[in-house]
XYZ file of C-alpha atoms in Angstrom:
613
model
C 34.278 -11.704 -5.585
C 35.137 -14.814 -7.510
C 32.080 -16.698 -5.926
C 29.576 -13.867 -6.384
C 29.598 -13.687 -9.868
C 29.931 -17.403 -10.436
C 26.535 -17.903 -8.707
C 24.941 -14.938 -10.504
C 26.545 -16.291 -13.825
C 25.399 -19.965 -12.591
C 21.958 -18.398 -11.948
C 22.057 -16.696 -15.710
C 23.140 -19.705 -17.159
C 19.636 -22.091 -15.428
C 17.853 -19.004 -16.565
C 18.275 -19.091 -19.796
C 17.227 -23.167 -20.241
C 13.743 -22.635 -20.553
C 12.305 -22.601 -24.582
C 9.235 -20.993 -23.979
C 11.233 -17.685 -22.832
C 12.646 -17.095 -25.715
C 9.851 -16.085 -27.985
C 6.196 -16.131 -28.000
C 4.634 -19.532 -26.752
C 2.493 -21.135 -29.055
C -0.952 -20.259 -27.358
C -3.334 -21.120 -30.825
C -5.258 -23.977 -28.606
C -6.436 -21.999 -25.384
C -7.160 -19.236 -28.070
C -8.878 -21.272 -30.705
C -11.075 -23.320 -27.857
C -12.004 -19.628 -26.320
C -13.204 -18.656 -29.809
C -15.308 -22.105 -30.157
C -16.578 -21.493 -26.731
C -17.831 -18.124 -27.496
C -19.791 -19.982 -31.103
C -21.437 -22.739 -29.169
C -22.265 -20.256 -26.435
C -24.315 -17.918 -29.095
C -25.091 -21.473 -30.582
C -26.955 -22.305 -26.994
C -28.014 -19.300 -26.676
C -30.224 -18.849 -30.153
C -31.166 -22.250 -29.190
C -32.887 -21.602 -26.171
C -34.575 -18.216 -27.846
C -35.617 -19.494 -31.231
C -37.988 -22.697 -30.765
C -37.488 -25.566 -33.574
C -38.171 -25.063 -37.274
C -38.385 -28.124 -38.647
C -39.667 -31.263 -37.853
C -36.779 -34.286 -37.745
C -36.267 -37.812 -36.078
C -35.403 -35.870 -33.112
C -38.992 -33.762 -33.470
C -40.487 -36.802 -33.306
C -38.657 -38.634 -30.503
C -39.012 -35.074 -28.337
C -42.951 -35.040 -28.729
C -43.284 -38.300 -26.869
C -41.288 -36.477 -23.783
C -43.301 -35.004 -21.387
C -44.243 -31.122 -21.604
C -41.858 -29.424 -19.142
C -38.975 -31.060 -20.411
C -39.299 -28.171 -23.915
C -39.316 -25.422 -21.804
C -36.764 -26.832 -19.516
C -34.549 -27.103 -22.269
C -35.463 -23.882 -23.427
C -33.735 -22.321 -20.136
C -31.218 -24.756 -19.466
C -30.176 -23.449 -23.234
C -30.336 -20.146 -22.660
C -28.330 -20.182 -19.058
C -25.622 -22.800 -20.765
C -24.922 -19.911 -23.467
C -24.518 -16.890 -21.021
C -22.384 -18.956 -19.059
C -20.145 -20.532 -22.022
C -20.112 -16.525 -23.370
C -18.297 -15.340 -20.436
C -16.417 -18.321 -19.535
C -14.918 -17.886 -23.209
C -12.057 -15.506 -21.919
C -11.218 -17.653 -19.486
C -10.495 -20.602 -21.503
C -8.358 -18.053 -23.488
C -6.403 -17.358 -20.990
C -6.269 -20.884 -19.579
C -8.207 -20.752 -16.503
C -8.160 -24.005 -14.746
C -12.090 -23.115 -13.029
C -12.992 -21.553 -16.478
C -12.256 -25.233 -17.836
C -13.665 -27.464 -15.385
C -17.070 -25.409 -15.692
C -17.003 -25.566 -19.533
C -16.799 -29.195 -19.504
C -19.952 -29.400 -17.027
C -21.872 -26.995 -18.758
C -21.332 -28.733 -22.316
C -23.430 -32.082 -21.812
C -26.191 -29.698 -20.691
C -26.086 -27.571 -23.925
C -26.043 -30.704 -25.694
C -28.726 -32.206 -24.145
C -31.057 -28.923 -24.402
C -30.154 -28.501 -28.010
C -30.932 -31.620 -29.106
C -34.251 -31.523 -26.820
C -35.620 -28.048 -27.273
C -34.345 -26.832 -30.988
C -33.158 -30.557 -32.243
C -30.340 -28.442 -33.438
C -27.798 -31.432 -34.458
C -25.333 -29.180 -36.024
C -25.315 -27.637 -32.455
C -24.894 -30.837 -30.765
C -22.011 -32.305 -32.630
C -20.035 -28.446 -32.421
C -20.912 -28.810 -28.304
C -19.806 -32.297 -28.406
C -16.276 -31.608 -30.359
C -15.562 -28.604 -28.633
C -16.331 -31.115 -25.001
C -13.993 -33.610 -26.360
C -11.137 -30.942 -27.086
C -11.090 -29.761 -23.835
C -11.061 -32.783 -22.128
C -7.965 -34.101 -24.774
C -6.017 -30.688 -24.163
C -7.072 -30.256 -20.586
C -3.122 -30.165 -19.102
C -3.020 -26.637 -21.316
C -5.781 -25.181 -18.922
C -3.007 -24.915 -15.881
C -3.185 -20.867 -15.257
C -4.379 -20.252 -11.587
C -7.363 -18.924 -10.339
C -8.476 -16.072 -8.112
C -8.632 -17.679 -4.446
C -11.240 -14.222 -3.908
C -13.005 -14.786 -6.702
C -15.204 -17.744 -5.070
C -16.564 -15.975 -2.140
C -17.231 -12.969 -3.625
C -19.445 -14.987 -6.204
C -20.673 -16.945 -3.242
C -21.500 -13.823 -1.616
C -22.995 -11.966 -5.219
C -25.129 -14.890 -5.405
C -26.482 -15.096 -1.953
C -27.201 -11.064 -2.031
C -28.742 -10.282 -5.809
C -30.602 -13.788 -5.781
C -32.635 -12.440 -2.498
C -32.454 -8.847 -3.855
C -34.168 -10.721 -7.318
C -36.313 -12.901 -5.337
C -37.750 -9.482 -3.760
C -38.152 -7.693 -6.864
C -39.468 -10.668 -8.248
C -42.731 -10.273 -5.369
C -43.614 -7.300 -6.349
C -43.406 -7.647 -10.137
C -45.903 -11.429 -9.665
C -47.752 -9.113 -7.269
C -48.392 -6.078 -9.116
C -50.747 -7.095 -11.660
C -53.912 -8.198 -9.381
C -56.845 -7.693 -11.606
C -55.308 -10.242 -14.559
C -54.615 -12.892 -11.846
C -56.165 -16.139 -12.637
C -58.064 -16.600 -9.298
C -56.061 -16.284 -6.165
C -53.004 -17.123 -5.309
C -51.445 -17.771 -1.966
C -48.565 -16.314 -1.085
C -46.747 -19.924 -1.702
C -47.680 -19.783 -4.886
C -46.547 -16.425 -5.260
C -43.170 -17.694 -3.932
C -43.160 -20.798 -6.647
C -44.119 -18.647 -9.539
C -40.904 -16.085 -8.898
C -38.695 -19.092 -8.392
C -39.818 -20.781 -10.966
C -39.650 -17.687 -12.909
C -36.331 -17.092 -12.135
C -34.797 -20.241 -13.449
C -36.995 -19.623 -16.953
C -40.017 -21.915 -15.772
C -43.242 -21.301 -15.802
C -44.830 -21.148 -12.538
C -48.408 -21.841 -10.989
C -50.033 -18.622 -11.762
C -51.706 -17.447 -14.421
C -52.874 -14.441 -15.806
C -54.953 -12.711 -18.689
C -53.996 -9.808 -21.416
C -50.576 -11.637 -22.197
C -48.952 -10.551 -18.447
C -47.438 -13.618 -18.250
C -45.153 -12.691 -20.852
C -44.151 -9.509 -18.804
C -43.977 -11.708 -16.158
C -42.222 -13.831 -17.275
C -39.603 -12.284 -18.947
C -38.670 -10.067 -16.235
C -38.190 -12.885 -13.868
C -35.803 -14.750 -16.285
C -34.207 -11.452 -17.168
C -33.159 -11.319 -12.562
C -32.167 -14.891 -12.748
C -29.888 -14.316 -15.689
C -28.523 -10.964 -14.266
C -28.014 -13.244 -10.655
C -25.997 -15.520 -12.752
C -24.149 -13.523 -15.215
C -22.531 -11.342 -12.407
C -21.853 -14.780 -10.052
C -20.305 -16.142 -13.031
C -18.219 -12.857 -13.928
C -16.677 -12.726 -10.096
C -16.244 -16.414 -10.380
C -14.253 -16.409 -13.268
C -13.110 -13.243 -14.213
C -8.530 -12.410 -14.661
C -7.148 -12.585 -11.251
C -6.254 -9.574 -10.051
C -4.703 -10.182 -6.407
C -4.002 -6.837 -4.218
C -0.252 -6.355 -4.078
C 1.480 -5.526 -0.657
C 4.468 -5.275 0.232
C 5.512 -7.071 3.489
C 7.863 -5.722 5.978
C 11.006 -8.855 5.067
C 10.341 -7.304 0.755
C 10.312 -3.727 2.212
C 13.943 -4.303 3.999
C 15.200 -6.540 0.698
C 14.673 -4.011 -1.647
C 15.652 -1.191 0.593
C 19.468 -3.474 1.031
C 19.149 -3.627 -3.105
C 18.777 0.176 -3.161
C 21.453 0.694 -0.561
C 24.015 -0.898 -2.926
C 22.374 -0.805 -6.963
C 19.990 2.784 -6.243
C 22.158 4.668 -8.228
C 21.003 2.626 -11.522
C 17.956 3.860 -11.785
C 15.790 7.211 -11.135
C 12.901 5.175 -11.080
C 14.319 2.613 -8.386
C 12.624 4.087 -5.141
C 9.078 4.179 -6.626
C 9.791 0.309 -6.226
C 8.787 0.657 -2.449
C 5.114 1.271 -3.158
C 3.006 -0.736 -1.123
C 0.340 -1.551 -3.361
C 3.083 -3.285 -5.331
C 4.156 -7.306 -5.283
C 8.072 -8.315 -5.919
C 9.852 -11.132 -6.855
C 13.253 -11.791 -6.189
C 15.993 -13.996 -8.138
C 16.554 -16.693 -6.264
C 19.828 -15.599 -4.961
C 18.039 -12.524 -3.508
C 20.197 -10.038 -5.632
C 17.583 -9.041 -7.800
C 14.015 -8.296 -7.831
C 11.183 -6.567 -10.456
C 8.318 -4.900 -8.982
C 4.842 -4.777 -10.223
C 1.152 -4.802 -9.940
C -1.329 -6.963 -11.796
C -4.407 -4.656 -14.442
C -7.025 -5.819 -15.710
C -4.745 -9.311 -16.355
C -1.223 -7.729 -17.087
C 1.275 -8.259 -14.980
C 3.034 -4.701 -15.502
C 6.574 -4.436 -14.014
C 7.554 -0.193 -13.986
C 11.087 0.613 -14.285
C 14.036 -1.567 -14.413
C 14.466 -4.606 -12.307
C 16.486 -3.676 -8.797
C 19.466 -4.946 -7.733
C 22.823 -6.227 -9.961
C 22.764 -6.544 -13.398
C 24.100 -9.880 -13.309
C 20.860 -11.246 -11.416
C 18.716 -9.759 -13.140
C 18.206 -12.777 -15.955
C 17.271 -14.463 -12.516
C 14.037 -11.838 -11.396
C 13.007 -11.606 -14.937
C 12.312 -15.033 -14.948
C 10.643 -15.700 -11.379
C 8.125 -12.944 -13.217
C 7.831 -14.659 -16.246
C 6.949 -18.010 -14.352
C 4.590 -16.151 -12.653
C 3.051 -14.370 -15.631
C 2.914 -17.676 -16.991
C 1.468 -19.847 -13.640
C -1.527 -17.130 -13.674
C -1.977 -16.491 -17.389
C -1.314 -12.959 -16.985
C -0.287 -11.018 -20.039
C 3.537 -9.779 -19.160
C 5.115 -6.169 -19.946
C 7.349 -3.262 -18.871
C 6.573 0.534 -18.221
C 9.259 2.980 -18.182
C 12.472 0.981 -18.393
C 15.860 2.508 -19.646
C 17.555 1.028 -22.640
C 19.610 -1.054 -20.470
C 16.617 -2.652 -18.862
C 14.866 -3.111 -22.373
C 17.787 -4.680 -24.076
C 17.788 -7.279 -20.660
C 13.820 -7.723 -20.956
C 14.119 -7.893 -24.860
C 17.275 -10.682 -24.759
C 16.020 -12.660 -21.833
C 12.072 -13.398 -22.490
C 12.370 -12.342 -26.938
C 9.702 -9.435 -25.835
C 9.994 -6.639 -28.027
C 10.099 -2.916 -27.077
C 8.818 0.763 -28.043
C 10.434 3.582 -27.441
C 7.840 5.376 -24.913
C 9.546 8.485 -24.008
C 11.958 10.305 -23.450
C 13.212 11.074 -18.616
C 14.334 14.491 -18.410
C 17.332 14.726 -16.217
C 19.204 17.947 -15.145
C 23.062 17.761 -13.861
C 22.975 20.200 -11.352
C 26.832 21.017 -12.286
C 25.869 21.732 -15.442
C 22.411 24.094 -14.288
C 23.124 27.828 -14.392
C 19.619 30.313 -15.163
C 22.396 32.677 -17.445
C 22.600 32.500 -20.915
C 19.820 33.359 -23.934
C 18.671 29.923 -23.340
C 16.900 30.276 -19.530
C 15.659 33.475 -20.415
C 12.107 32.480 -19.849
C 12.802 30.669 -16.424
C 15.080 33.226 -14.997
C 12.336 36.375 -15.499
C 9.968 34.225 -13.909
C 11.730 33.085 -10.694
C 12.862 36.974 -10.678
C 9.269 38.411 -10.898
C 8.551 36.011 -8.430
C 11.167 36.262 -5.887
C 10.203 40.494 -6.013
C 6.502 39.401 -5.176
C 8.150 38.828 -1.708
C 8.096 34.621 -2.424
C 10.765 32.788 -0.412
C 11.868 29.118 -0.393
C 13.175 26.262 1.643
C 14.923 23.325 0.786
C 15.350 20.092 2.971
C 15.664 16.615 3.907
C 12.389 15.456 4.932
C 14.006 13.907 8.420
C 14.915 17.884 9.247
C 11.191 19.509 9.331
C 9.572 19.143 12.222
C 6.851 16.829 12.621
C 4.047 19.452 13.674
C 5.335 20.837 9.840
C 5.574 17.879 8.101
C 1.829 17.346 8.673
C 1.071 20.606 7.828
C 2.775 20.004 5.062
C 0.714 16.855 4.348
C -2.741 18.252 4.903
C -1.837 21.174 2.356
C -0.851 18.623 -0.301
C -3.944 17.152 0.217
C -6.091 19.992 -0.063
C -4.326 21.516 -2.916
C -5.174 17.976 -4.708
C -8.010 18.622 -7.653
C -8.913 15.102 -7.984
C -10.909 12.805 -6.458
C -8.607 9.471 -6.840
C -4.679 9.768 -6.573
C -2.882 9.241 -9.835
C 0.176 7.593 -10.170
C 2.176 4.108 -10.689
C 5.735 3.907 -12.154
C 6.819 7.385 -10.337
C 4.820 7.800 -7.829
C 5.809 6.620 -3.926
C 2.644 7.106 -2.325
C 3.631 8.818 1.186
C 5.825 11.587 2.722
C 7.399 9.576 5.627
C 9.991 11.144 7.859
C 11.067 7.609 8.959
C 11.422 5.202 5.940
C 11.783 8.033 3.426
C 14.217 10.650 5.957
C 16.821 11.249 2.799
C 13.333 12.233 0.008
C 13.896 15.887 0.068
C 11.395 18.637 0.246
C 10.985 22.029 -1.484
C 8.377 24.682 0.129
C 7.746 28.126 -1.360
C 6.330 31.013 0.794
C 4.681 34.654 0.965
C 3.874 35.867 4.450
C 0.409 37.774 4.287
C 0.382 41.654 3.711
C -0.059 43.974 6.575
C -3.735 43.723 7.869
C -4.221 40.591 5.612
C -5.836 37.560 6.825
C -3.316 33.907 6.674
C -4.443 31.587 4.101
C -5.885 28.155 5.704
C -1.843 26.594 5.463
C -0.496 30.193 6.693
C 2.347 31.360 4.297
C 2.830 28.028 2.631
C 1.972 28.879 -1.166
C 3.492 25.491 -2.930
C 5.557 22.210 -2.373
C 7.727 19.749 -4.369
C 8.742 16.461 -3.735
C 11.986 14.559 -4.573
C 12.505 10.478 -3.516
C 16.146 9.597 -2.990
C 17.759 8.261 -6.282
C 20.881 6.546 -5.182
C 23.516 8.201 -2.783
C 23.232 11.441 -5.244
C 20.241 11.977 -6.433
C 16.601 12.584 -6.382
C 13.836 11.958 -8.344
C 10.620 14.191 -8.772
C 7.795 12.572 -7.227
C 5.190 15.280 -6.798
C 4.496 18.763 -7.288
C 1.391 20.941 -5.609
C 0.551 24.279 -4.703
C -1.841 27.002 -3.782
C -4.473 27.686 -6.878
C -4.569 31.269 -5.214
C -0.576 31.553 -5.293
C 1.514 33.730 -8.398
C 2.103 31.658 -11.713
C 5.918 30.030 -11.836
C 5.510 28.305 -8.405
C 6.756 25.039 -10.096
C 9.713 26.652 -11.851
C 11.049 28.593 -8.782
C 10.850 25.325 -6.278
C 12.755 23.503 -9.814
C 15.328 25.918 -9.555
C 16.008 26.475 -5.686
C 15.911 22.886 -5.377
C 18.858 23.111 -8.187
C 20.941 25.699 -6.514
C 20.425 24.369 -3.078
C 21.547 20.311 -4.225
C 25.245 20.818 -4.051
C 24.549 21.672 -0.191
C 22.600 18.628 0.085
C 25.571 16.579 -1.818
C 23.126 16.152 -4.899
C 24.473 16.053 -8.467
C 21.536 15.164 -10.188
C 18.034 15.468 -10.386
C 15.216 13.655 -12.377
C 12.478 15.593 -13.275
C 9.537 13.349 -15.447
C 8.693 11.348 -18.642
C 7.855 13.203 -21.563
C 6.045 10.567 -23.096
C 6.730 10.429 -26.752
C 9.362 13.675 -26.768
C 11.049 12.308 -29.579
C 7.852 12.037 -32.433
C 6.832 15.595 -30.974
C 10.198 16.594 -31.426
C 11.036 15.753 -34.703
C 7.980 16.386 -36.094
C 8.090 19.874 -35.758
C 11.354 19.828 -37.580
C 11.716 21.273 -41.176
C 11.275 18.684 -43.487
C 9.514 16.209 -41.540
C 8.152 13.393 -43.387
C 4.086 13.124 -43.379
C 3.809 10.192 -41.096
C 6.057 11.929 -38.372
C 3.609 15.453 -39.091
C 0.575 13.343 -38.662
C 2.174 11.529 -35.274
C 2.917 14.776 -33.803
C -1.116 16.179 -35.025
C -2.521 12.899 -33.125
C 0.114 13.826 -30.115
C -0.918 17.391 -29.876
C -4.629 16.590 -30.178
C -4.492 14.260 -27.371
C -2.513 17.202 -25.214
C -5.879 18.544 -24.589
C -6.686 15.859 -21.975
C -3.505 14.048 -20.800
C -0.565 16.921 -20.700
C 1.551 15.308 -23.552
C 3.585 18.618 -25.285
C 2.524 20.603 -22.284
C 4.961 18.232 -20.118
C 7.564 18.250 -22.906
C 8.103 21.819 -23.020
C 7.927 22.246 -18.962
C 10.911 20.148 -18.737
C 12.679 21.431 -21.628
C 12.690 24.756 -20.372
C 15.520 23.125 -17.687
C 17.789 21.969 -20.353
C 17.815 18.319 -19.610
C 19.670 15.643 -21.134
C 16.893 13.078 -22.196
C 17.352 9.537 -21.588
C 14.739 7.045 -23.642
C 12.369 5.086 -21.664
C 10.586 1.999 -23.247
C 7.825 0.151 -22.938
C 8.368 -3.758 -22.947
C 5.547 -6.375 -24.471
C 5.177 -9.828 -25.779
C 2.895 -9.600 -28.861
C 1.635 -6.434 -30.977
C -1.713 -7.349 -29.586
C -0.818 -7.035 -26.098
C -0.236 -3.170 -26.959
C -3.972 -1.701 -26.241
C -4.488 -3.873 -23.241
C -1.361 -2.921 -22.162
C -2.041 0.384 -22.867
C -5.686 0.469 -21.051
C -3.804 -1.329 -18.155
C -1.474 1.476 -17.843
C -3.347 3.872 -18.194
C -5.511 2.435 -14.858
C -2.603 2.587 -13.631
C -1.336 6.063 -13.354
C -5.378 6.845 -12.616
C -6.224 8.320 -16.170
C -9.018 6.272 -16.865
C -11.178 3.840 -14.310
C -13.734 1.433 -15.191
C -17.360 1.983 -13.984
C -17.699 1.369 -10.248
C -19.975 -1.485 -11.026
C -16.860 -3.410 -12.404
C -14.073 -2.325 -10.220
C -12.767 -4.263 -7.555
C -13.328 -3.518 -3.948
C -9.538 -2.413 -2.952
C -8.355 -4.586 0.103
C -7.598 -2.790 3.553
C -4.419 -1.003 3.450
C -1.693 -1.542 6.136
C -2.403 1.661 8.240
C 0.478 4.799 7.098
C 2.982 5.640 8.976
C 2.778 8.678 10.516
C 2.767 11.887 8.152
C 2.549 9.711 5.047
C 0.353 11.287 2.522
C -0.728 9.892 -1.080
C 0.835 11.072 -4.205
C -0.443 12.629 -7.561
C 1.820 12.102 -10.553
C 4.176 15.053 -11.089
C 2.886 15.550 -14.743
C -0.368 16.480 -13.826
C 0.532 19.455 -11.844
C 2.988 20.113 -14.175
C 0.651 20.013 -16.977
C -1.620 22.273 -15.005
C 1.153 24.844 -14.285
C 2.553 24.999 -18.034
């Protein structure tokens, strides 16, 4: 015992060495040279589009060049300022490739600046902002995405041919205001040429070679605006877990489970781990839009956790990802909070129902008991099990129900959501069914008398946690409430004491702002909560679970800056599958390991029971 916890005190004790953990880094010079990027980009840019408008010592020197070398300019300004707009993030978040391409492009901004628009303001901006990077380059350290490179390889190979088509029939289509005739070589010249912002060998009458020739440079630039966006856009790396972190945080969950409700959603497998470097600790996560957003508290003993906090902070930091924490208890967030000086809001409030405690008498489940009543007369029966006891001819019945019964087209879900139904891995999860066998002469619904189904993931040697609920659209009203309640009465049987049922995200500003004398700022928090009800469940989840009599245990969010909040919040919210970007910009998901057998995906609990309330 003695040696345990003078390693994980050792292992506390390195932890806490490093400055920039405790409190925001000093990040002005990434952020400052991202915001000068973005100026000399528009800088390039309006240098490229607006020819020169007034004559200087450098009008004079350019008119002695010969005449391409203008309109070379021109486009080698244009291109410089796309690519210096969207490689301005990048240096903000201290991209090592977004760097190294900055300082190439500069000398060629330069260059056309001074050529084309003899802009010398322009110049000497390009010029500092060159000699800054290259003096501060050891801050631009963050990794890259090893993807990102072939896929821009790829985007360029595929849209320049696609553009090089296009750009055929657009020199092609205009026949009659050809100067003479052009061979198909030239044809071929004129849309490359054309694409890179040159003028090419034909020519044509009525001003088409305007047209022309703005719709050529308009393919080029969309060729290299979306090679540079996969080139250097946030990495965002598809988490697995591999068999050896499967079986480590399954030992962790053998022996710390208990802790936390939200401890076996930490065996997702579109999730990545790290572990403390004694192996007695580990935080979960998954990498949005560039957060790294951990979901829960960290696994394992207390006293390593200090240990996985920072192996996820180093990696945060190695990949300039923005760090945070979804759904942890107050124990977690005071860890997070003292370890890394993050800060934390109170994001909710876990409803959690000691089955001792649960009885459907009393004034107070007056509601719940009439319902599961009506219901039970309507001839509705239920089951209660351990996933390893249904057969597996009815656990994929079970599975192909769920999955029918689904109303969306993507799976939502993230912090408590496990993503399968596995009689194997997941044999303790337990499973609530309700049926109705059809009436005399009656045809059997496509799942027979199956009418609705809960799930529950293990939560320590005594618990379980509500993972998912579905059922029948054509089934009786309460379906959710009676599988609640059997699954209550039947626990002590299955040697459960307690049962977690969902967030209700923000209980506590709904809660008190309905209260007499409520101040305006808490009535006006609980108008914007309400309003926002209408699309993602907020009071309608609240009152579901209150109808149980929980005890409520606060959940918080973790973060490093008040900025961080909306990204954080949009990250999140991609997340659990309430809003995706357009399918233009989202990322090609890498294969999945194949499922076990009867695994099914999940949809968050609060959607059905928003949809049932």
């Amino acid at each position: 015992m003695s040696d345990r916890l003078d390693g994980e005190k050792s292992e506390t004790v390195a932890w806490r060495t490093p400055r920039w953990l405790r409190g925001p880094r000093p990040e002005a010079v990434p952020a400052c040279v991202g915001t000068a990027g973005a100026v000399v980009g528009l800088l390039n840019l309006a240098a490229g589009v607006f020819p020169r408008f007034r004559h200087s010592r450098m009008h004079a020197l350019a008119e002695v060049l010969p005449g391409a070398v203008s309109p070379l300019a021109a486009a080698a300004s244009i291109v410089v300022g796309i690519l210096l707009l969207l490689l301005a993030h990048g240096l903000k978040r201290r991209k090592r490739r977004a760097w190294g391409a900055a300082v190439a492009l500069l000398p060629v901004g330069i260059a056309a600046q001074l050529v084309y628009r003899h802009s010398v303001f322009g110049a000497v901006l390009s010029l500092a902002l060159l000699v800054f990077l290259v003096w501060h380059r050891r801050e631009f350290a963050a990794l890259p995405d090893p993807r990102s490179r072939w896929k821009a390889l790829a985007n360029l190979v595929v849209l320049g041919g696609v553009s090089f088509a296009i750009g055929m029939v657009i020199v092609s289509s205009h026949p009659h205001k050809t100067i003479g005739t052009p061979s198909l070589w030239d044809r071929a010249q004129h849309v490359l040429w054309g694409l890179f912002g040159f003028e090419g060998p034909i020519g044509y009458t009525h001003h088409v070679d305007y047209t022309v020739g703005y719709s050529l440079g308009a393919l080029g630039l969309l060729t290299v605006a979306t090679t540079a966006y996969l080139a250097f856009r946030p990495e965002h790396p598809a988490a697995r877990l591999t068999e050896d972190d499967e079986q480590q945080l399954r030992a962790l969950l053998e022996r710390h489970g208990a802790r936390d409700s939200l401890g076996y959603f930490a065996l997702r497998r579109d999730k990545g781990v790290v572990f403390s470097p004694t192996g007695k600790a580990a935080v979960c996560y998954r990498v949005i839009s560039g957060v790294m957003l951990a979901s829960g508290d960290p696994i394992g003993d207390v006293e390593a956790w200090p240990g996985a906090i920072e192996r996820f902070m180093e990696e945060a930091r190695a990949h300039s990802w923005t760090p945070a924490v979804h759904g942890c208890s107050e124990t977690g967030g005071q860890v997070w909070t003292r370890e890394t000086g993050m800060d934390a809001l109170e994001l909710g409030d876990e409803a959690i129902v000691d089955v001792a405690d649960f009885t459907l008498s009393g004034r107070a489940m007056r509601n719940v008991r009439q319902m599961v009543k009506r219901i039970e007369r309507n001839g509705y029966t239920t089951q209660v099990r351990r996933v390893r006891d249904l057969e597996p001819e009815e656990l994929e019945h079970v599975q192909k129900a769920a999955d029918a019964w689904r109303d969306t087209d993507d799976e939502r879900g993230f912090s408590m959501a496990l993503g399968r139904i596995d009689a194997v891995k997941d044999g303790d999860a337990v499973i609530a069914t309700a049926h109705l066998a059809p009436a005399e002469g009656e045809e059997p619904g496509p799942f027979g008398d199956l009418k609705a189904l809960q799930y529950f993931v293990p939560w320590g040697p005594d618990g379980i946690s509500l993972e998912r609920m579905r059922r029948d659209r054509s089934a009786d009203p309460g379906m959710n409430e009676l599988l609640i309640v059997a699954a209550l009465q039947t626990a002590p049987d299955l040697k459960i004491k307690q049962l977690s049922l969902n967030f209700a995200v923000f209980r506590s500003y709904l809660e008190r702002g309905e209260k007499l004398g409520a101040g305006p700022v808490m009535r006006i928090t609980r108008g914007t909560l309400l309003f926002l009800s209408r699309w993602y469940q907020i009071e309608s989840l609240y009152k579901f679970n209150d109808k149980f009599r929980p005890r409520w245990e606060p959940r918080f969010v973790v973060f490093r800056t008040t900025r961080d909040i909306p990204r954080i919040g949009l990250a999140t919210m991609q997340a659990e599958g309430y809003l995706e970007l357009p399918r233009v910009l989202r990322r090609r998901k890498a294969a999945e390991p194949r499922p076990c057998v009867h695994t099914v995906q999940p949809v968050r609990a609060a959607d059905a029971v928003g949809r049932a309330a």
